[in-house]
Each structure stands twice: as structure tokens, then as C-alpha cells.
Short mmCIF file of C-alpha atoms in Angstrom, two decimals:
data_model
loop_
_atom_site.label_atom_id
_atom_site.label_comp_id
_atom_site.label_asym_id
_atom_site.label_seq_id
_atom_site.Cartn_x
_atom_site.Cartn_y
_atom_site.Cartn_z
CA MET Z 1 -0.09 -0.05 -0.03
CA THR Z 2 1.45 3.31 -1.06
CA SER Z 3 0.98 6.57 0.53
CA PHE Z 4 0.68 10.11 -0.32
CA THR Z 5 1.45 13.16 1.93
CA LEU Z 6 -0.99 16.01 2.64
CA PRO Z 7 1.06 19.13 3.45
CA ALA Z 8 1.08 20.99 6.59
CA GLY Z 9 -1.93 23.69 6.48
CA THR Z 10 -4.31 21.29 4.60
CA LEU Z 11 -7.92 21.49 5.96
CA VAL Z 12 -9.55 18.36 6.63
CA LYS Z 13 -12.84 17.14 8.29
CA TYR Z 14 -13.69 14.31 10.65
CA GLY Z 15 -17.24 13.16 11.48
CA THR Z 16 -18.32 11.79 14.82
CA ILE Z 17 -20.92 12.55 17.50
CA SER Z 18 -21.21 15.08 20.21
CA THR Z 19 -20.81 12.62 23.09
CA GLN Z 20 -17.03 12.28 21.68
CA LEU Z 21 -16.24 15.97 21.71
CA TYR Z 22 -14.86 16.14 25.59
CA PRO Z 23 -12.98 12.77 25.03
CA ILE Z 24 -11.47 14.29 21.95
CA LEU Z 25 -10.85 17.66 23.40
CA ARG Z 26 -8.89 15.86 26.22
CA ASN Z 27 -6.90 13.16 24.31
CA GLY Z 28 -7.12 14.03 20.52
CA ILE Z 29 -8.35 11.37 17.73
CA HIS Z 30 -6.71 8.08 18.46
CA ALA Z 31 -4.41 6.56 15.70
CA ASP Z 32 -6.60 3.50 15.80
CA ALA Z 33 -10.11 5.00 15.68
CA LEU Z 34 -12.55 2.77 13.79
CA ARG Z 35 -14.31 3.96 10.93
CA ALA Z 36 -18.08 4.37 11.42
CA GLY Z 37 -20.00 2.37 8.77
CA LEU Z 38 -23.69 1.53 8.18
CA HIS Z 39 -25.26 -2.18 8.19
CA ALA Z 40 -25.86 -1.42 4.42
CA ASP Z 41 -22.35 -0.57 3.74
CA THR Z 42 -20.62 -3.25 5.87
CA ASP Z 43 -19.73 -5.23 2.81
CA LYS Z 44 -18.44 -2.21 1.12
CA THR Z 45 -16.44 -0.47 3.81
CA SER Z 46 -12.69 -1.22 3.99
CA VAL Z 47 -10.58 -0.54 7.13
CA ALA Z 48 -7.25 0.01 5.94
CA GLY Z 49 -6.01 1.58 9.25
CA GLY Z 50 -5.46 5.20 10.11
CA ILE Z 51 -7.90 7.97 10.90
CA TYR Z 52 -10.36 8.60 7.94
CA VAL Z 53 -10.56 12.27 6.97
CA GLY Z 54 -12.14 14.17 3.97
CA GLU Z 55 -14.87 16.50 3.07
CA LEU Z 56 -18.07 15.15 2.13
CA MET Z 57 -17.26 11.71 3.60
CA ALA Z 58 -16.83 13.34 6.95
CA TYR Z 59 -20.61 13.87 6.73
CA PHE Z 60 -21.02 10.05 5.82
CA ALA Z 61 -19.12 9.36 8.95
CA ALA Z 62 -21.03 11.63 11.21
CA CYS Z 63 -24.20 10.04 9.90
CA ALA Z 64 -23.11 6.47 10.34
CA ALA Z 65 -21.82 7.14 13.87
CA PHE Z 66 -25.23 9.08 14.70
CA CYS Z 67 -27.34 6.23 13.22
CA GLN Z 68 -25.40 3.39 15.06
CA ALA Z 69 -25.40 5.30 18.41
CA THR Z 70 -29.27 6.23 17.97
CA SER Z 71 -30.18 2.75 17.03
CA SER Z 72 -28.22 1.19 20.02
CA LEU Z 73 -29.68 3.74 22.39
CA HIS Z 74 -33.35 3.06 21.15
CA ALA Z 75 -32.89 -0.61 21.46
CA ALA Z 76 -31.54 -0.41 25.04
CA HIS Z 77 -34.35 1.84 26.15
CA GLU Z 78 -37.15 0.75 23.68
CA ALA Z 79 -40.08 0.93 26.15
CA THR Z 80 -39.28 4.48 27.58
CA LEU Z 81 -38.30 5.87 24.16
CA GLY Z 82 -41.43 4.36 22.75
CA SER Z 83 -43.56 6.21 25.09
CA PHE Z 84 -41.65 9.35 24.46
CA VAL Z 85 -42.30 9.05 20.85
CA GLN Z 86 -46.01 8.47 21.56
CA ALA Z 87 -46.09 11.50 23.59
CA LEU Z 88 -44.59 13.77 20.71
CA GLN Z 89 -47.23 12.37 18.45
CA ASP Z 90 -50.15 12.80 20.91
CA ALA Z 91 -49.14 16.25 21.91
CA HIS Z 92 -47.48 17.76 19.00
CA GLY Z 93 -45.19 20.76 20.01
CA GLN Z 94 -45.54 20.18 23.69
CA LYS Z 95 -42.58 18.85 25.80
CA PRO Z 96 -43.29 15.40 27.51
CA GLN Z 97 -42.84 15.41 31.09
CA MET Z 98 -40.85 12.41 31.82
CA PRO Z 99 -38.16 12.47 34.31
CA GLU Z 100 -36.88 8.99 33.40
CA LEU Z 101 -35.41 10.55 30.04
CA GLU Z 102 -32.53 12.47 32.03
CA GLU Z 103 -30.17 9.52 32.15
CA ILE Z 104 -30.94 8.30 28.53
CA ALA Z 105 -30.44 11.65 27.12
CA LEU Z 106 -26.89 11.94 28.47
CA GLN Z 107 -26.11 9.16 26.03
CA ALA Z 108 -27.84 10.67 23.06
CA GLY Z 109 -25.14 12.05 20.70
CA LEU Z 110 -25.75 14.21 17.77
CA PRO Z 111 -23.69 14.45 14.35
CA VAL Z 112 -20.69 16.87 14.37
CA ILE Z 113 -17.98 17.62 12.11
CA LEU Z 114 -14.56 18.64 13.24
CA GLU Z 115 -12.48 20.81 11.13
CA ILE Z 116 -8.76 19.87 11.37
CA GLU Z 117 -5.71 21.91 10.17
CA LEU Z 118 -2.78 19.55 9.71
CA ALA Z 119 0.26 21.08 11.72
CA GLU Z 120 2.84 18.91 9.68
CA ASP Z 121 2.98 16.93 6.73
CA CYS Z 122 0.85 13.83 7.19
CA ALA Z 123 1.12 10.57 5.28
CA VAL Z 124 -2.27 9.19 4.03
CA HIS Z 125 -3.54 5.74 2.80
CA ALA Z 126 -6.25 5.56 0.10
CA ASP Z 127 -9.78 5.14 0.96
CA GLU Z 128 -10.07 1.67 -0.78
CA LEU Z 129 -14.01 2.26 -0.93
CA PHE Z 130 -13.33 4.18 -3.82
CA VAL Z 131 -9.95 3.40 -5.38
CA ASP Z 132 -7.14 0.74 -5.21
CA ALA Z 133 -4.88 0.69 -2.33
CA ASP Z 134 -2.03 2.09 -4.41
CA LYS Z 135 -4.07 5.31 -5.56
CA ALA Z 136 -3.92 7.45 -2.45
CA GLU Z 137 -3.23 10.64 -4.41
CA ARG Z 138 -6.24 9.97 -6.57
CA SER Z 139 -8.15 8.96 -3.49
CA TRP Z 140 -7.62 12.57 -2.04
CA LYS Z 141 -8.01 14.63 -5.27
CA GLN Z 142 -11.04 12.97 -6.67
CA TRP Z 143 -12.81 11.44 -3.78
CA ARG Z 144 -11.65 13.79 -0.87
CA SER Z 145 -11.40 10.86 1.27
CA VAL Z 146 -8.25 9.25 2.87
CA ALA Z 147 -6.89 7.97 6.02
CA ILE Z 148 -4.11 9.71 7.97
CA VAL Z 149 -1.39 7.43 9.10
CA ARG Z 150 0.39 9.23 12.17
CA ASP Z 151 1.78 7.86 15.38
CA GLY Z 152 -0.13 9.34 18.26
CA GLY Z 153 -2.96 10.26 16.06
CA ILE Z 154 -4.41 13.63 15.58
CA PRO Z 155 -3.70 16.20 18.57
CA ALA Z 156 -6.81 18.18 19.97
CA GLY Z 157 -4.73 21.21 19.05
CA TRP Z 158 -5.04 20.82 15.31
CA ILE Z 159 -8.87 20.90 15.75
CA LYS Z 160 -10.01 24.60 14.99
CA GLN Z 161 -13.55 24.25 15.26
CA PHE Z 162 -16.57 22.06 14.90
CA TYR Z 163 -19.97 22.06 12.90
CA PHE Z 164 -23.48 20.85 14.24
CA PRO Z 165 -26.80 20.90 12.75
CA ARG Z 166 -29.56 23.47 13.77
CA LEU Z 167 -31.17 22.40 16.94
CA LEU Z 168 -34.41 22.83 17.69
CA ASP Z 169 -36.75 23.54 20.63
CA TYR Z 170 -40.37 22.53 21.18
CA LYS Z 171 -42.00 25.84 20.19
CA ASP Z 172 -40.03 25.11 16.58
CA VAL Z 173 -42.04 21.89 15.96
CA SER Z 174 -45.40 23.26 16.20
CA SER Z 175 -45.31 24.13 12.46
CA SER Z 176 -44.21 22.07 9.81
CA ARG Z 177 -42.84 25.07 7.67
CA ASN Z 178 -40.90 26.51 10.75
CA PRO Z 179 -37.45 27.79 9.19
CA ARG Z 180 -35.49 26.26 12.04
CA MET Z 181 -36.99 23.11 11.12
CA LEU Z 182 -36.35 23.29 7.42
CA GLU Z 183 -32.76 24.30 8.16
CA GLN Z 184 -32.13 21.14 10.20
CA THR Z 185 -33.67 19.00 7.36
CA THR Z 186 -30.90 20.84 5.02
CA ASP Z 187 -28.31 19.83 7.54
CA SER Z 188 -29.57 16.28 7.29
CA ALA Z 189 -29.44 16.36 3.47
CA LEU Z 190 -25.71 17.16 3.74
CA MET Z 191 -25.32 13.82 5.50
CA VAL Z 192 -27.27 12.23 2.77
CA GLY Z 193 -24.79 13.61 0.34
CA GLY Z 194 -22.04 11.83 2.14
CA LEU Z 195 -24.40 8.64 1.90
CA MET Z 196 -24.56 9.13 -1.86
CA GLN Z 197 -20.89 9.35 -2.28
CA SER Z 198 -20.49 6.09 -0.43
CA TRP Z 199 -23.44 4.24 -1.80
CA HIS Z 200 -23.89 5.34 -5.24
CA LYS Z 201 -20.17 6.57 -5.67
CA ASP Z 202 -21.31 10.10 -6.65
CA THR Z 203 -18.43 12.44 -6.94
CA PRO Z 204 -18.11 15.04 -3.87
CA GLY Z 205 -17.25 18.02 -6.26
CA ASP Z 206 -20.47 17.58 -8.09
CA LEU Z 207 -22.55 16.93 -4.93
CA LEU Z 208 -21.23 19.78 -3.05
CA LEU Z 209 -21.54 22.14 -5.80
CA ALA Z 210 -25.25 21.47 -6.27
CA PHE Z 211 -25.73 21.67 -2.43
CA LYS Z 212 -23.91 24.89 -2.53
CA LYS Z 213 -26.07 26.13 -5.46
CA GLN Z 214 -29.24 25.31 -3.60
CA TYR Z 215 -28.22 26.45 -0.10
CA GLY Z 216 -25.29 28.69 -0.28
CA ARG Z 217 -22.92 26.58 2.00
CA THR Z 218 -21.26 23.32 2.25
CA ASN Z 219 -21.04 22.76 6.03
CA PHE Z 220 -23.55 22.11 8.75
CA SER Z 221 -25.47 25.48 9.36
CA GLN Z 222 -23.88 26.03 12.95
CA SER Z 223 -20.43 26.15 14.05
CA SER Z 224 -18.19 26.63 17.23
CA ALA Z 225 -14.55 27.08 18.21
CA PHE Z 226 -13.12 23.83 19.60
CA THR Z 227 -11.93 24.95 23.12
CA ASP Z 228 -12.96 24.11 26.72
CA THR Z 229 -15.29 27.22 27.01
CA ALA Z 230 -16.74 26.82 23.69
CA LEU Z 231 -17.73 23.04 24.37
CA GLU Z 232 -19.31 24.13 27.87
CA ARG Z 233 -21.30 26.79 25.93
CA PHE Z 234 -22.58 24.10 23.43
CA PHE Z 235 -23.70 21.78 25.96
CA ASN Z 236 -25.11 24.36 27.99
CA LEU Z 237 -27.72 25.19 24.95
CA ASN Z 238 -31.15 24.23 25.85
CA ALA Z 239 -31.50 21.72 23.10
CA MET Z 240 -28.45 19.75 24.53
CA LEU Z 241 -29.05 20.39 28.32
CA ASP Z 242 -32.73 19.61 28.54
CA PRO Z 243 -33.34 15.79 28.28
CA ALA Z 244 -36.39 15.69 26.47
CA THR Z 245 -35.31 18.64 23.88
CA ARG Z 246 -32.09 16.64 23.07
CA LEU Z 247 -34.17 13.65 22.51
CA LEU Z 248 -36.34 15.61 20.44
CA ASN Z 249 -33.52 16.83 18.18
CA GLN Z 250 -32.17 13.06 17.91
CA MET Z 251 -35.47 11.90 16.87
CA SER Z 252 -36.01 14.72 14.28
CA ILE Z 253 -32.66 14.43 12.62
CA TRP Z 254 -33.06 10.56 12.51
CA GLN Z 255 -36.54 10.88 10.96
CA ASP Z 256 -35.06 13.36 8.30
CA LEU Z 257 -32.17 10.94 7.55
CA ASP Z 258 -34.31 8.07 6.78
CA ALA Z 259 -36.99 9.92 4.75
CA LEU Z 260 -34.05 11.57 2.51
CA ALA Z 261 -32.16 8.34 2.41
CA LYS Z 262 -35.15 6.25 1.19
CA LYS Z 263 -35.69 8.94 -1.49
CA GLN Z 264 -31.87 8.06 -2.73
CA GLU Z 265 -32.81 4.22 -2.11
CA ILE Z 266 -30.17 3.95 0.31
CA PRO Z 267 -31.01 1.73 3.31
CA LEU Z 268 -29.86 2.83 6.70
CA GLY Z 269 -30.22 -0.52 8.27
#
């Protein structure tokens, strides 16, 4: 397997979920970080070693990590979360009063994208989902997806900021045309773009160009610095701090992803 080098100063993205933000802030991204995948992608996803970074495929990784974690959480707390979903349907736009959600919500991670500026030249391996192992340069230039191979992984100090979807409160879901709800759906569409690159082998340049023409951006709609103070501010947003509201956002993003993926004939399970 041959490698290609990304020079210092290159910006790359890494997809994960919000429950990993504090561990990454403390320890960086481990060199042996596992690549998130979907059940539908299992037979297509190669794990060549290294930390998978890229552009649109970072949104695939965030989507996969989010879907895995959400599915596991709901399977582990099926009865309680089933009651929560029923309460949402019975009283649309009203927050269920369920104290038992508090411990569950602490485990609920939402998709996030870390923006990393390489502080040194980094050797990378090809993403064999798209190209042969000896095509690392093409993997980056055409598919914008590679695996960084570096002892010690990626230090937290290289992470400049993180992006996250629009977060909703209960007043936002009282109307289906609420602009904040539409913005969150647009954020979910960006993750489905990552699914389209992975599943259909659509090229990221074309997907991102189409997304930018339609929405005027190529990142999640919200962003924050990656510091202790900024993370504390993020986790103290009402949508993250309040258990029922965090779970509302988990459910609304999950439903958007499922609906949008079905339109592209991409199974999430």
C-alpha cells in the first residue's frame, strides 16, 4: 500500500457525534480510531488503518456514527423511548414531562464535524471504498477521502472548530414550515450527500456544488470553536441541556435522515 502526503496547513474534516467531543478535546483522535459504517455499507467499507478524514465523507462518518448510536440507544431503552415518541405524536409541539429521560439523554449523541488544520505533513492511505490501495493521491484529489497514518493520532490542538446541525426547541416543531426545522432538514441532506458518495459513488465535487447552489453553503449550518469554554457553551444550549429537547433533536434528525435516504434508495439499516 503506497501513501501520499498532505502538506501542513491542509484543512480536513472528521465526522463523529457530540458525546465524543470532550474525550477528543482531552485526548485527540486516536490513531486506531474505528471507521463508522452502516449495516448497508458493511460489505463495502474497508478499514485500512489510520484516521479517515476528508470532505463530504466526513458527513457520511457523522451520519453513520449517529445512526449506530441512536439505534443502539433506542434498542436499549425501547419501552421508555417508545413512550416518548408516542407522547410527541399525541401532543405535537409540547414537551413530554418524563423525568426518566434524563439518564438516557446523556447518552444521546448528535452528529458533528471537526475541522482540522494539519500542523505537519501527514502521510495518508487511500480510501479503498473508492480506489485501489496504491491510489492514495487519486483518493484525495478525486474523492476527498483518505486515512491519515500518524503515530499518536491527531492532537486536539489541530482541531480549529466543529460544525453541528440546527438544534430545535419544542416551539419550533409546532409548524412544519418553521424555518429552523427546514434548516435542520437541510443539514440532514448534507449527511445524505455523504451517503450518496459512499453508496452510489457520486463524486463529492458535483454533490457539494449542487448543494452550494441550492443552499449557499457546504457545511452544517452551525459552528463553534473547539475549546473548553466553547464546548461548555454548546452543552449548555437548551437543546443539549434539557433531556427531552436533546432527544427531540435526535428523533427529528433521525427521521429526516431516514426519509431523505429512502428517496435515494439507500437503506440505513
